PDB file of C-alpha atoms in Angstrom:
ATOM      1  CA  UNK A  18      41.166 131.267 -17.589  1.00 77.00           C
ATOM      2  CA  UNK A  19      43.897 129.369 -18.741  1.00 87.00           C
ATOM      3  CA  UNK A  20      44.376 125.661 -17.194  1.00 93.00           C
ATOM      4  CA  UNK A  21      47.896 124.562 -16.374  1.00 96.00           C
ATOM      5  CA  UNK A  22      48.745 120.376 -16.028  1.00 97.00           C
ATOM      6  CA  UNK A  23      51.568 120.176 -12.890  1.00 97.00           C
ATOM      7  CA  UNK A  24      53.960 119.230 -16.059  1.00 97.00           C
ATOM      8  CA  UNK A  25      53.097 122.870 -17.179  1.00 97.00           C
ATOM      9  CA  UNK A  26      53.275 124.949 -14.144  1.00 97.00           C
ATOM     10  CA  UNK A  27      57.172 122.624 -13.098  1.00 97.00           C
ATOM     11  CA  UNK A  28      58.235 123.281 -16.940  1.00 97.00           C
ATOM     12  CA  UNK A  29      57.966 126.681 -16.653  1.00 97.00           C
ATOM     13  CA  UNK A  30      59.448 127.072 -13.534  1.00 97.00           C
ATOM     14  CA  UNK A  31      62.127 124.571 -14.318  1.00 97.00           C
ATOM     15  CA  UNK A  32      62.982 127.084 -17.484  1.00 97.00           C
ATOM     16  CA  UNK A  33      62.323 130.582 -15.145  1.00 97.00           C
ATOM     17  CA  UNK A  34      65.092 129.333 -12.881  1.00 96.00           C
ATOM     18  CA  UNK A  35      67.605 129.558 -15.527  1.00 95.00           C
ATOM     19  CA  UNK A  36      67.031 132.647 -16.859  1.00 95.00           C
ATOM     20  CA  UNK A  37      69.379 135.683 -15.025  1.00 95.00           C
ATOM     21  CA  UNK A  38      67.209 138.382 -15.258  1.00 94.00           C
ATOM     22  CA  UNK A  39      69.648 140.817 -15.159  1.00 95.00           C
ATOM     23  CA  UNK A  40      71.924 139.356 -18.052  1.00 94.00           C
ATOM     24  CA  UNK A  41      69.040 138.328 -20.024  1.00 95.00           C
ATOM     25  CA  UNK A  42      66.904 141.189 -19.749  1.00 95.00           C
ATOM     26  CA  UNK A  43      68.881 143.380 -21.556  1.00 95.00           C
ATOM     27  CA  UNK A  44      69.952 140.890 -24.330  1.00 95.00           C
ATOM     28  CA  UNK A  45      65.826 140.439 -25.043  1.00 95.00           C
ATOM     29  CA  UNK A  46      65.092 144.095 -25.002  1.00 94.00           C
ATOM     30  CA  UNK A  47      67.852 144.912 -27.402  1.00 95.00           C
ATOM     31  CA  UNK A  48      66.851 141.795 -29.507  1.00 96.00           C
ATOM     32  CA  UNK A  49      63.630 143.041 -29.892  1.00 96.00           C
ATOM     33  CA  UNK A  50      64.752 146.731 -31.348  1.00 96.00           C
ATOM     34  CA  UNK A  51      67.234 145.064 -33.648  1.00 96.00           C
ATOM     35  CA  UNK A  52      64.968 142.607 -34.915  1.00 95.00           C
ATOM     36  CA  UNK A  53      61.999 144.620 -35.160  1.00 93.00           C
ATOM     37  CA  UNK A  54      62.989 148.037 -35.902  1.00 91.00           C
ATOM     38  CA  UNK A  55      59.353 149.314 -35.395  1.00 90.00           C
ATOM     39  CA  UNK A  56      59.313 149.119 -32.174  1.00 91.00           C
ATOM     40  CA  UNK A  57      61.526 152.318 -31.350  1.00 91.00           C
ATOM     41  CA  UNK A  58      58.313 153.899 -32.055  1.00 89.00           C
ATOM     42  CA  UNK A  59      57.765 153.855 -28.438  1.00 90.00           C
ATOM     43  CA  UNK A  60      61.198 154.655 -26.632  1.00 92.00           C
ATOM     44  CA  UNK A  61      61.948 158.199 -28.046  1.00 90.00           C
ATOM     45  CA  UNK A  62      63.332 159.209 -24.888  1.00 93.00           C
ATOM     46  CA  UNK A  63      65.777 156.587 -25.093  1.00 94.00           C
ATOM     47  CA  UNK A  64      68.190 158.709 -26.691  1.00 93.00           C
ATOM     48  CA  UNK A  65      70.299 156.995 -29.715  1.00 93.00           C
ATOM     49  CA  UNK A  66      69.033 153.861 -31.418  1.00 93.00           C
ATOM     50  CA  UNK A  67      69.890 154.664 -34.715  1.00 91.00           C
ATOM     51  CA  UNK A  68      72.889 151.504 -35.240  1.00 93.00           C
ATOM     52  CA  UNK A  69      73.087 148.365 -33.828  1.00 94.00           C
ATOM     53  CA  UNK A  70      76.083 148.862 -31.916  1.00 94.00           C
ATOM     54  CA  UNK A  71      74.048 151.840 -29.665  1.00 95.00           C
ATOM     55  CA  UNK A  72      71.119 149.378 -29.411  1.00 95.00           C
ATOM     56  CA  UNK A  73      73.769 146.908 -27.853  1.00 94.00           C
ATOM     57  CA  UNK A  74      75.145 149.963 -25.668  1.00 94.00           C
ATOM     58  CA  UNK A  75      72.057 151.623 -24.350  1.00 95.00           C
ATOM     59  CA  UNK A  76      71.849 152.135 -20.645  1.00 95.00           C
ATOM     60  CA  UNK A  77      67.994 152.898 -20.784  1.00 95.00           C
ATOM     61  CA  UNK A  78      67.225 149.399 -23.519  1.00 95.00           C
ATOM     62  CA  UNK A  79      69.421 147.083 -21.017  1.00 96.00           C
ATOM     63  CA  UNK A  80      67.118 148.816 -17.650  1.00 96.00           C
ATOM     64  CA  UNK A  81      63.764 148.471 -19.726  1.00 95.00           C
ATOM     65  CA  UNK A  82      64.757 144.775 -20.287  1.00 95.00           C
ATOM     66  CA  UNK A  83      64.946 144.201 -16.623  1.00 96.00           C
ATOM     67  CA  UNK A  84      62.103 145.874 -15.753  1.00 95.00           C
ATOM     68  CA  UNK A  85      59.868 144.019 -18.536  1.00 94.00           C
ATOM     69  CA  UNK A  86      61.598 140.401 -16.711  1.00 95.00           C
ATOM     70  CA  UNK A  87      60.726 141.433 -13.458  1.00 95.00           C
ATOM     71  CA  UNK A  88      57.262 141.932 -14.490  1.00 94.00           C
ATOM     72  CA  UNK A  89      57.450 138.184 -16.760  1.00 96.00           C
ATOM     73  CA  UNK A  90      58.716 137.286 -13.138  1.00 96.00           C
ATOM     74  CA  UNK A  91      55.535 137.624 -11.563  1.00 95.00           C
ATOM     75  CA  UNK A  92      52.603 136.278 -14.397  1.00 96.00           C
ATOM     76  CA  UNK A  93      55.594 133.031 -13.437  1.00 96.00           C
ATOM     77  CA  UNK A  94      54.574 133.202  -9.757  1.00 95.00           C
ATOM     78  CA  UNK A  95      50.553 134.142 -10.379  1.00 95.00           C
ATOM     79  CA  UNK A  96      49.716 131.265 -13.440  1.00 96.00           C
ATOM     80  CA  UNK A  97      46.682 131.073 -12.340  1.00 95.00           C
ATOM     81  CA  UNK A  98      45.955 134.824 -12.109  1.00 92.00           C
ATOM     82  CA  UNK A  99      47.449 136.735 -15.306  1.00 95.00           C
ATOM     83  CA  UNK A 100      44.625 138.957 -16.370  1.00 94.00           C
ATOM     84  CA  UNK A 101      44.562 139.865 -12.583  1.00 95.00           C
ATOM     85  CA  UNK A 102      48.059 140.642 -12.578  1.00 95.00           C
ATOM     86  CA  UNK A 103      48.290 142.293 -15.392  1.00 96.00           C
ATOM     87  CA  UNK A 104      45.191 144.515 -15.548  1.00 96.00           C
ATOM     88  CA  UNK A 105      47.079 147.223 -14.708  1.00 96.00           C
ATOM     89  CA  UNK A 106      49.906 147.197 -16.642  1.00 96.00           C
ATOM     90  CA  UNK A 107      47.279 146.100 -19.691  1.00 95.00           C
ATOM     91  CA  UNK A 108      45.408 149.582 -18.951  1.00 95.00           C
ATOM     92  CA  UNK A 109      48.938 151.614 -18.581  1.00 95.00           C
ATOM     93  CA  UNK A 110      50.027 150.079 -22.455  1.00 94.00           C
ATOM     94  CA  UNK A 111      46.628 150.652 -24.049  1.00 90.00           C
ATOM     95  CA  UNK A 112      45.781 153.818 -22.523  1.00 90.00           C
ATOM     96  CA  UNK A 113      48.583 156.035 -21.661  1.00 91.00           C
ATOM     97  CA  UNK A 114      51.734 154.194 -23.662  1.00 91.00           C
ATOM     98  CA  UNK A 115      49.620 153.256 -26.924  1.00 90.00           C
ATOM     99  CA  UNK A 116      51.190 150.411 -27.512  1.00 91.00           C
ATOM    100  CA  UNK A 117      50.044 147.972 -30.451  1.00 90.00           C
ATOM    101  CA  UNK A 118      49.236 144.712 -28.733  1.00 90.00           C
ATOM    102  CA  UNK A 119      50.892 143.154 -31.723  1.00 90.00           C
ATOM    103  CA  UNK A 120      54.197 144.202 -30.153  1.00 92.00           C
ATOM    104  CA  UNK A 121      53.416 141.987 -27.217  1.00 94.00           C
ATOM    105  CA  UNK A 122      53.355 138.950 -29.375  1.00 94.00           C
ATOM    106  CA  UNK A 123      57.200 140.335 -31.106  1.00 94.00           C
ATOM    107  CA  UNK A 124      58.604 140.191 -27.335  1.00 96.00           C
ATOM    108  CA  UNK A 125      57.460 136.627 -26.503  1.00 97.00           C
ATOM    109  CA  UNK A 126      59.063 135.152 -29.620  1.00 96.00           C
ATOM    110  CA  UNK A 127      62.524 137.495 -29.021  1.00 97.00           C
ATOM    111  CA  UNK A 128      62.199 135.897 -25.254  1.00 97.00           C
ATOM    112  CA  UNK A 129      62.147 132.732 -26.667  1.00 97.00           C
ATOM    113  CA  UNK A 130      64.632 132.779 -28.764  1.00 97.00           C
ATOM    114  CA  UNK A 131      67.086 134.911 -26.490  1.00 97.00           C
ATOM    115  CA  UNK A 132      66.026 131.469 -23.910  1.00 96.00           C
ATOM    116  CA  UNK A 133      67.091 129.557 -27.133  1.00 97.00           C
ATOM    117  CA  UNK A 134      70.343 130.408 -27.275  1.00 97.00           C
ATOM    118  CA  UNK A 135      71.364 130.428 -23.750  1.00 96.00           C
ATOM    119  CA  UNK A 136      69.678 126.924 -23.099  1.00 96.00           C
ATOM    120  CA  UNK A 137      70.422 125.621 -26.678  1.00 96.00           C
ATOM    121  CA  UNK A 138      69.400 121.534 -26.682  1.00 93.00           C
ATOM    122  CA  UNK A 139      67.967 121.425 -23.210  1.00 94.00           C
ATOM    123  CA  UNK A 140      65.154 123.775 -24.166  1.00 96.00           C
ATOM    124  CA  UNK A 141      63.284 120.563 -26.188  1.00 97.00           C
ATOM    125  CA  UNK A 142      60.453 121.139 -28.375  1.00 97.00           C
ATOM    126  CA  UNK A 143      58.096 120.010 -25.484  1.00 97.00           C
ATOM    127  CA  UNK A 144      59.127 122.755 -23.279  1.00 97.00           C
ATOM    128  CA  UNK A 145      59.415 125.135 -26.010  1.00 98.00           C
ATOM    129  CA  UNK A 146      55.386 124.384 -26.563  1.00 98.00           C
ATOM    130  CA  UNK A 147      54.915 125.002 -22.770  1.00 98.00           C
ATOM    131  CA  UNK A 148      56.398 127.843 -22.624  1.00 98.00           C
ATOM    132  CA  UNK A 149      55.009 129.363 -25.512  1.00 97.00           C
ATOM    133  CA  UNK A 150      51.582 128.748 -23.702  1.00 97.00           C
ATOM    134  CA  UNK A 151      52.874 130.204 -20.824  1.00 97.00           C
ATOM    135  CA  UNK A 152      54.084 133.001 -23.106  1.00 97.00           C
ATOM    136  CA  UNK A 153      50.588 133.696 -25.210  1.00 96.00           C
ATOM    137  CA  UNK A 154      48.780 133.820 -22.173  1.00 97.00           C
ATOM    138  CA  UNK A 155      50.829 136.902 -20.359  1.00 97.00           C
ATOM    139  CA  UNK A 156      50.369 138.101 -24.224  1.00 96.00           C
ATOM    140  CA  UNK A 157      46.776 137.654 -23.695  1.00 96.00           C
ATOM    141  CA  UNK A 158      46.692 138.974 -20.139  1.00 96.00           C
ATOM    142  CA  UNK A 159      48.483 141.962 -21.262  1.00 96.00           C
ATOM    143  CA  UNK A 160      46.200 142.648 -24.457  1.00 94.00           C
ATOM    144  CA  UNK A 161      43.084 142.022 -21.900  1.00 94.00           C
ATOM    145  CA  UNK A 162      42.491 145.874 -21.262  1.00 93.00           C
ATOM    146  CA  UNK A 163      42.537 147.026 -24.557  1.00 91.00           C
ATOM    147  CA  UNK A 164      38.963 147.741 -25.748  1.00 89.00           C
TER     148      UNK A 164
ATOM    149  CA  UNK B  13      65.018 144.718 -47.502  1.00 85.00           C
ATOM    150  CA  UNK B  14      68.040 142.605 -46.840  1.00 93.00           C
ATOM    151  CA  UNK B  15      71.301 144.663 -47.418  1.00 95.00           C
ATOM    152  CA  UNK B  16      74.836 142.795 -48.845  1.00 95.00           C
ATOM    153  CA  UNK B  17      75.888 142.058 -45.489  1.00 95.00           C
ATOM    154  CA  UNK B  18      72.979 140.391 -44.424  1.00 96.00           C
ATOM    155  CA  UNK B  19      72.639 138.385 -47.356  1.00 97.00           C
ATOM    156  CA  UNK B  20      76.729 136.650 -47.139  1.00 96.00           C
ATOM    157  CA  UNK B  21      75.700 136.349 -43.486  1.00 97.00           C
ATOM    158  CA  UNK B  22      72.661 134.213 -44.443  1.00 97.00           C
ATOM    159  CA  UNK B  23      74.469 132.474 -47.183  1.00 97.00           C
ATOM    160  CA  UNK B  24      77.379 131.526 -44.888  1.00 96.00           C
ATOM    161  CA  UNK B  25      75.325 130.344 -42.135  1.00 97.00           C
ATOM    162  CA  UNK B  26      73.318 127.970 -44.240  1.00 97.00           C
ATOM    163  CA  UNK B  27      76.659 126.654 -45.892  1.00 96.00           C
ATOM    164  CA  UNK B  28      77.392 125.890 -42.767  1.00 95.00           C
ATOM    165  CA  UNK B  29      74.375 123.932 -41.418  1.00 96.00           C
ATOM    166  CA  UNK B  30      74.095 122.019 -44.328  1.00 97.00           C
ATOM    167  CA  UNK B  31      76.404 118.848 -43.238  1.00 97.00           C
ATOM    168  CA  UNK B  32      73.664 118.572 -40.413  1.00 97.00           C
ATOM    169  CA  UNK B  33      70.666 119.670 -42.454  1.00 98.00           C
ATOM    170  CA  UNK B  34      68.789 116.752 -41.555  1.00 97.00           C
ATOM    171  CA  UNK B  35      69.283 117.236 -37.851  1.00 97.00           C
ATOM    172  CA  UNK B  36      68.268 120.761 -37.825  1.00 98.00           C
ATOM    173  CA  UNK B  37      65.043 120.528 -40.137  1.00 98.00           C
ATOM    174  CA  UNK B  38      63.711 117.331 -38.180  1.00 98.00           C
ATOM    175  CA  UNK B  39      64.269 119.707 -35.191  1.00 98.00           C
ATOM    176  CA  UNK B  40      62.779 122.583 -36.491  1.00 98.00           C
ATOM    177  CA  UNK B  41      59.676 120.200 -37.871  1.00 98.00           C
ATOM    178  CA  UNK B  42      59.300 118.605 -34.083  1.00 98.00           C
ATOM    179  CA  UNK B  43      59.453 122.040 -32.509  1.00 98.00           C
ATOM    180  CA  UNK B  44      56.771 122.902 -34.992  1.00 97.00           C
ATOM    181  CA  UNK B  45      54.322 119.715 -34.441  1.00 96.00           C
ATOM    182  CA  UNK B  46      54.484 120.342 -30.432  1.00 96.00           C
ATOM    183  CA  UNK B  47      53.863 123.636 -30.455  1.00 95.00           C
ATOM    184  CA  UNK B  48      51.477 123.965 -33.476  1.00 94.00           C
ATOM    185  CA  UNK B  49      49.692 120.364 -33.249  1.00 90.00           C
ATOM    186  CA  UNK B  50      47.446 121.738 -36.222  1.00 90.00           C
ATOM    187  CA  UNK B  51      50.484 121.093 -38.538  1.00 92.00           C
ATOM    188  CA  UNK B  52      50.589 117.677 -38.550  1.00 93.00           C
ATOM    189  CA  UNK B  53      46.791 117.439 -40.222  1.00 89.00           C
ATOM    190  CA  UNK B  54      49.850 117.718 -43.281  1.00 90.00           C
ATOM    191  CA  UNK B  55      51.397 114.802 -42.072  1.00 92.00           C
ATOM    192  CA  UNK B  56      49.440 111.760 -41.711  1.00 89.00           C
ATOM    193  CA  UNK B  57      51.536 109.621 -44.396  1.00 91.00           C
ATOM    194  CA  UNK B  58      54.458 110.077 -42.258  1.00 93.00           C
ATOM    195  CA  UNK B  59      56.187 109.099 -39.347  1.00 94.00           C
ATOM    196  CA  UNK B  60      56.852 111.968 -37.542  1.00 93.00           C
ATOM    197  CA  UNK B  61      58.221 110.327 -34.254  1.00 94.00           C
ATOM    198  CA  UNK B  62      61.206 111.606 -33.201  1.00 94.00           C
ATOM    199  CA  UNK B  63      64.504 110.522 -34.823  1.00 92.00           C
ATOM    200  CA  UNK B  64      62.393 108.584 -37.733  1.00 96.00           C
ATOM    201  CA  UNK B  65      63.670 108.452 -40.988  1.00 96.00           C
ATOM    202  CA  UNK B  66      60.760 110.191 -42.446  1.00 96.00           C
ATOM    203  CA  UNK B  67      61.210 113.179 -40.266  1.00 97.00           C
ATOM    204  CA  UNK B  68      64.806 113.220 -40.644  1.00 97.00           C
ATOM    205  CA  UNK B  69      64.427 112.760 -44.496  1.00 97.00           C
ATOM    206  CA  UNK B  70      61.723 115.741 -44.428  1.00 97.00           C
ATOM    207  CA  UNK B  71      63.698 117.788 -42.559  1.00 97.00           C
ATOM    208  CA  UNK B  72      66.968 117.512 -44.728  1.00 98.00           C
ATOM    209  CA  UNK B  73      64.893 117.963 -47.626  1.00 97.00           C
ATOM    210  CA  UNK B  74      63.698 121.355 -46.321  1.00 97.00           C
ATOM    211  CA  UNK B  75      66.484 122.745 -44.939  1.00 98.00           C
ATOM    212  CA  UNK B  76      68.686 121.827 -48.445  1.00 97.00           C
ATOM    213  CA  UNK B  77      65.847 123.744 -49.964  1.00 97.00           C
ATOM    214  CA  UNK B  78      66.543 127.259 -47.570  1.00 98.00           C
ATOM    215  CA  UNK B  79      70.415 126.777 -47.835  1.00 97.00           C
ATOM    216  CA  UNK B  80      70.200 126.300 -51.992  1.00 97.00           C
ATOM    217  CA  UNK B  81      67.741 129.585 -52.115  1.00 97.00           C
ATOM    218  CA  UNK B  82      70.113 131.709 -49.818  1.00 97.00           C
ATOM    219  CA  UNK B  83      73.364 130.820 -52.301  1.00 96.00           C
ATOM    220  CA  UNK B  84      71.444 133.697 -54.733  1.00 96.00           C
ATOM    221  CA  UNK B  85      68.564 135.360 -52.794  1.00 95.00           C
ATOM    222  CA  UNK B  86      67.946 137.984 -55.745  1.00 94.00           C
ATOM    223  CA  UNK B  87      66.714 134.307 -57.760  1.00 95.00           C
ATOM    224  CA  UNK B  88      64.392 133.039 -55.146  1.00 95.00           C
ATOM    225  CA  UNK B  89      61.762 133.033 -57.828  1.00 95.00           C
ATOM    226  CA  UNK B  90      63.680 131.068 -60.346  1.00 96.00           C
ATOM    227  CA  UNK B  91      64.766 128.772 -57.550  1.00 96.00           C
ATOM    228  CA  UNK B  92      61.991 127.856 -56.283  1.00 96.00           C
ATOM    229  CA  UNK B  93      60.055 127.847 -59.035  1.00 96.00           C
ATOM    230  CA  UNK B  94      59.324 123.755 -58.824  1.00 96.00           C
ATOM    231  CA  UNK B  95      58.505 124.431 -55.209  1.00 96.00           C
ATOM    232  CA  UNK B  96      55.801 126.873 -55.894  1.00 95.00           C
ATOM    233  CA  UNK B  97      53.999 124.879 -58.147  1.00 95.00           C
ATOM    234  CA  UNK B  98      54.450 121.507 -56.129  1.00 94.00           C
ATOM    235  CA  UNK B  99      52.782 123.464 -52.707  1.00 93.00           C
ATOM    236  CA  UNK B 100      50.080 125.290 -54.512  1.00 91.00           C
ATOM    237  CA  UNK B 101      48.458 122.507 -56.633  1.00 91.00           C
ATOM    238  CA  UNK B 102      49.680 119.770 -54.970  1.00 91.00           C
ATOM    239  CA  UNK B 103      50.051 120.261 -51.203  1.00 91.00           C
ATOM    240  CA  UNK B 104      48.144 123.238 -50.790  1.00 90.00           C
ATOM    241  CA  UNK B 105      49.499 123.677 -47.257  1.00 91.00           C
ATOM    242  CA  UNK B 106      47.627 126.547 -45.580  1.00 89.00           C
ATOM    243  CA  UNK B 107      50.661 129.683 -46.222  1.00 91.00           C
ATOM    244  CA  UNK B 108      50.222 130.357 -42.536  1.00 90.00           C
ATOM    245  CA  UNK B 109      51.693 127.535 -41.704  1.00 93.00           C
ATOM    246  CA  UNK B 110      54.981 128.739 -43.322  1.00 95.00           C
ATOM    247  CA  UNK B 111      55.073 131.666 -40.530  1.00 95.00           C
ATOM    248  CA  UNK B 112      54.951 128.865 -38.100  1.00 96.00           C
ATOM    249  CA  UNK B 113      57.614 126.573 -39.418  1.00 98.00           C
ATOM    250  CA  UNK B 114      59.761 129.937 -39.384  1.00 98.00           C
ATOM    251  CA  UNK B 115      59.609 131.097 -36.076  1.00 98.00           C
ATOM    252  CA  UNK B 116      60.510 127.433 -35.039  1.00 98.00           C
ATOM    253  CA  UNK B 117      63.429 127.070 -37.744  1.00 98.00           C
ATOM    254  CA  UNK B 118      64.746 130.400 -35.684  1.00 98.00           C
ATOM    255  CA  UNK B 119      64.338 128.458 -32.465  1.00 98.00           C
ATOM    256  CA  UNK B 120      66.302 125.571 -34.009  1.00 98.00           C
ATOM    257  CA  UNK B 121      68.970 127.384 -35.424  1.00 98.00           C
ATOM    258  CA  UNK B 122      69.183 129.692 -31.839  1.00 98.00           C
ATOM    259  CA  UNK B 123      69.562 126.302 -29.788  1.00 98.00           C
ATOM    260  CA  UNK B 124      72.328 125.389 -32.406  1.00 97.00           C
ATOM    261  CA  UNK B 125      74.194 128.536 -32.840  1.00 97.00           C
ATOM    262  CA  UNK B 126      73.657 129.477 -29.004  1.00 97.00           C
ATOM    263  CA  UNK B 127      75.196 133.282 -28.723  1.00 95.00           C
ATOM    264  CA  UNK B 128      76.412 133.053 -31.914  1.00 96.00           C
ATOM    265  CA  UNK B 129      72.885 133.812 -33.447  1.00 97.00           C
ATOM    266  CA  UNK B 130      73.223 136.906 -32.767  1.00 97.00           C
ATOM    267  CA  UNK B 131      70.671 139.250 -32.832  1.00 97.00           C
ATOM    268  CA  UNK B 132      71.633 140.663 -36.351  1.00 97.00           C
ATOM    269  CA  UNK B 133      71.607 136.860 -37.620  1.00 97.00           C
ATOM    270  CA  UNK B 134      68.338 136.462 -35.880  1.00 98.00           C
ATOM    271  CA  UNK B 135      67.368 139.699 -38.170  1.00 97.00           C
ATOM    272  CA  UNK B 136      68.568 138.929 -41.092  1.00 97.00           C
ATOM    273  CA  UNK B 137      67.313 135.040 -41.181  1.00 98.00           C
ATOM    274  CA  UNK B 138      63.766 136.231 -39.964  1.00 97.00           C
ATOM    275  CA  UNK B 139      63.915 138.495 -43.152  1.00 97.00           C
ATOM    276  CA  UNK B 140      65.004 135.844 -45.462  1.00 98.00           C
ATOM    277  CA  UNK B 141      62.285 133.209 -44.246  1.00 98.00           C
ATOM    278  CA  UNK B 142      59.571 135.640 -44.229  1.00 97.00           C
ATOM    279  CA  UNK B 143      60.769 136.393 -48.358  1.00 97.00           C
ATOM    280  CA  UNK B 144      61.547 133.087 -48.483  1.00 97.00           C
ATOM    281  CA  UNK B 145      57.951 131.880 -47.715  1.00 96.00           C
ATOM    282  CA  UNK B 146      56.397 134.728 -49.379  1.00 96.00           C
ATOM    283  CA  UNK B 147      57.623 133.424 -52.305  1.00 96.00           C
ATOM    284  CA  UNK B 148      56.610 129.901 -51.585  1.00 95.00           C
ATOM    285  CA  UNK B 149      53.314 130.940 -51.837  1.00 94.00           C
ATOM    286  CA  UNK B 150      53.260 133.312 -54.789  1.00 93.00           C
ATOM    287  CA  UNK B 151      51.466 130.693 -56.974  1.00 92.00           C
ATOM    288  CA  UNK B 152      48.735 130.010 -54.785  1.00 91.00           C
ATOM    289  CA  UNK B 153      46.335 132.365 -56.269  1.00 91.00           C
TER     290      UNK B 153
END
């Protein structure tokens, strides 16, 4: 289980309260297609992803974006908890999605750089490194039923 | 692969950061030591406080080093030809490192550019750092 100092667990918070799920959401989800291409593997039913401007467009990438925040949304409010939390959703992407674990990894450095550019100079390099933990640990969490 | 487009995008951005070259590599080199502490085992004849003249010195040095290798990507070999040498038989800094000073160079540039690093910049300079390091460590063995 990961430990988290009070500096941690108000960082991350601090950061979380920022973020507007529903304007960032989408940007991170269609970040994440554009940046790593491979990733369409999974969202065939998402209709057309073929250019960057229908990436940018999609209703379905800008709702998936959401819905993967609102789930980041609650490893924020369980820190102490993840694999808990996230058992399910570990057991839905290994066994019924088939998603490479790999992936998870992509997403948290798209988040952080989506966080990046909205928060610019006030994201320092010590709550960058905080929030990567806090990042690699959902990553972990999420990976956890994959065996 | 990176296409035309992606390549001017790369070369203009890096124009442009080079006036503040030093700010952005001692960023991207911070960023880097806080949330990688193993990376500063490379460091230990330097001051790598914040805003010291060493970092700031380091950093310029390696961002001049990206901007001069995106004015002709297709040379990258001939460019950085001294470079290869100097890190293979001389610092012999672990190539997965270089992944790591990436991703945070992307984090510095994104806190710089803001909206403007777009996610086809974000693409596109991901692509270049990855050859860019690849490259880096051709001579290695």
């Amino acid at each position: 289980m990961v430990k988290w100092t009070e500096l941690e667990r108000s960082t991350v918070k601090a950061i979380w309260e920022k973020i507007d799920i529903d304007e960032v959401g989408p940007q991170i989800w269609a970040r994440v297609l554009i940046v790593y291409p491979w990733t369409e593997r999974y969202f065939g039913s998402f209709g057309d992803l073929f250019t960057i401007t229908a990436i940018l467009k999609n209703d379905k990438v800008a709702a998936h974006g959401k819905v993967v925040l609102k789930a980041l949304d609650k490893a924020v409010n369980n820190m102490d908890n993840m694999k808990r939390t996230y058992a399910d959703l570990s057991q839905l992407h290994f066994q019924k999605l088939e998603v490479d674990p790999d992936s998870f990894r992509l997403l948290a450095d798209c988040i952080t750089i989506t966080i990046a550019c909205k928060l610019k100079s006030a994201l320092s390099p010590q709550s960058q490194a905080i929030w990567q933990k806090f990042l690699y640990a959902v990553v972990d969490a999420m990976s956890s039923q994959y065996r | 692969m990176l296409s035309k487009r992606e390549k001017d995008l790369i070369k203009e951005i890096w124009e442009r950061l080079t006036p503040v070259a030093a700010e952005i590599g001692a960023d991207a080199l911070l960023r880097m030591f806080a949330s990688y502490p193993g990376t500063k085992t490379y460091f230990s004849h330097l001051d790598i406080s914040p805003n010291s003249s060493h970092l700031l010195a380091h950093g310029k040095k390696i961002v001049l080093a990206i901007a001069e290798g995106a004015q002709d990507i297709s040379q990258l070999t001939v460019t950085l030809a001294p470079l290869q040498t100097l890190h293979a038989y001389q610092l012999r800094i672990d190539p997965r490192n270089f992944k790591l000073l990436s991703h945070t160079m992307l984090v510095s540039l994104a806190c710089y550019l803001g909206d403007e690093f777009t996610p086809v910049a974000h693409a596109a300079m991901d692509k270049y750092l990855s050859a860019f390091a690849a490259v880096l460590a051709e001579k290695y063995r």
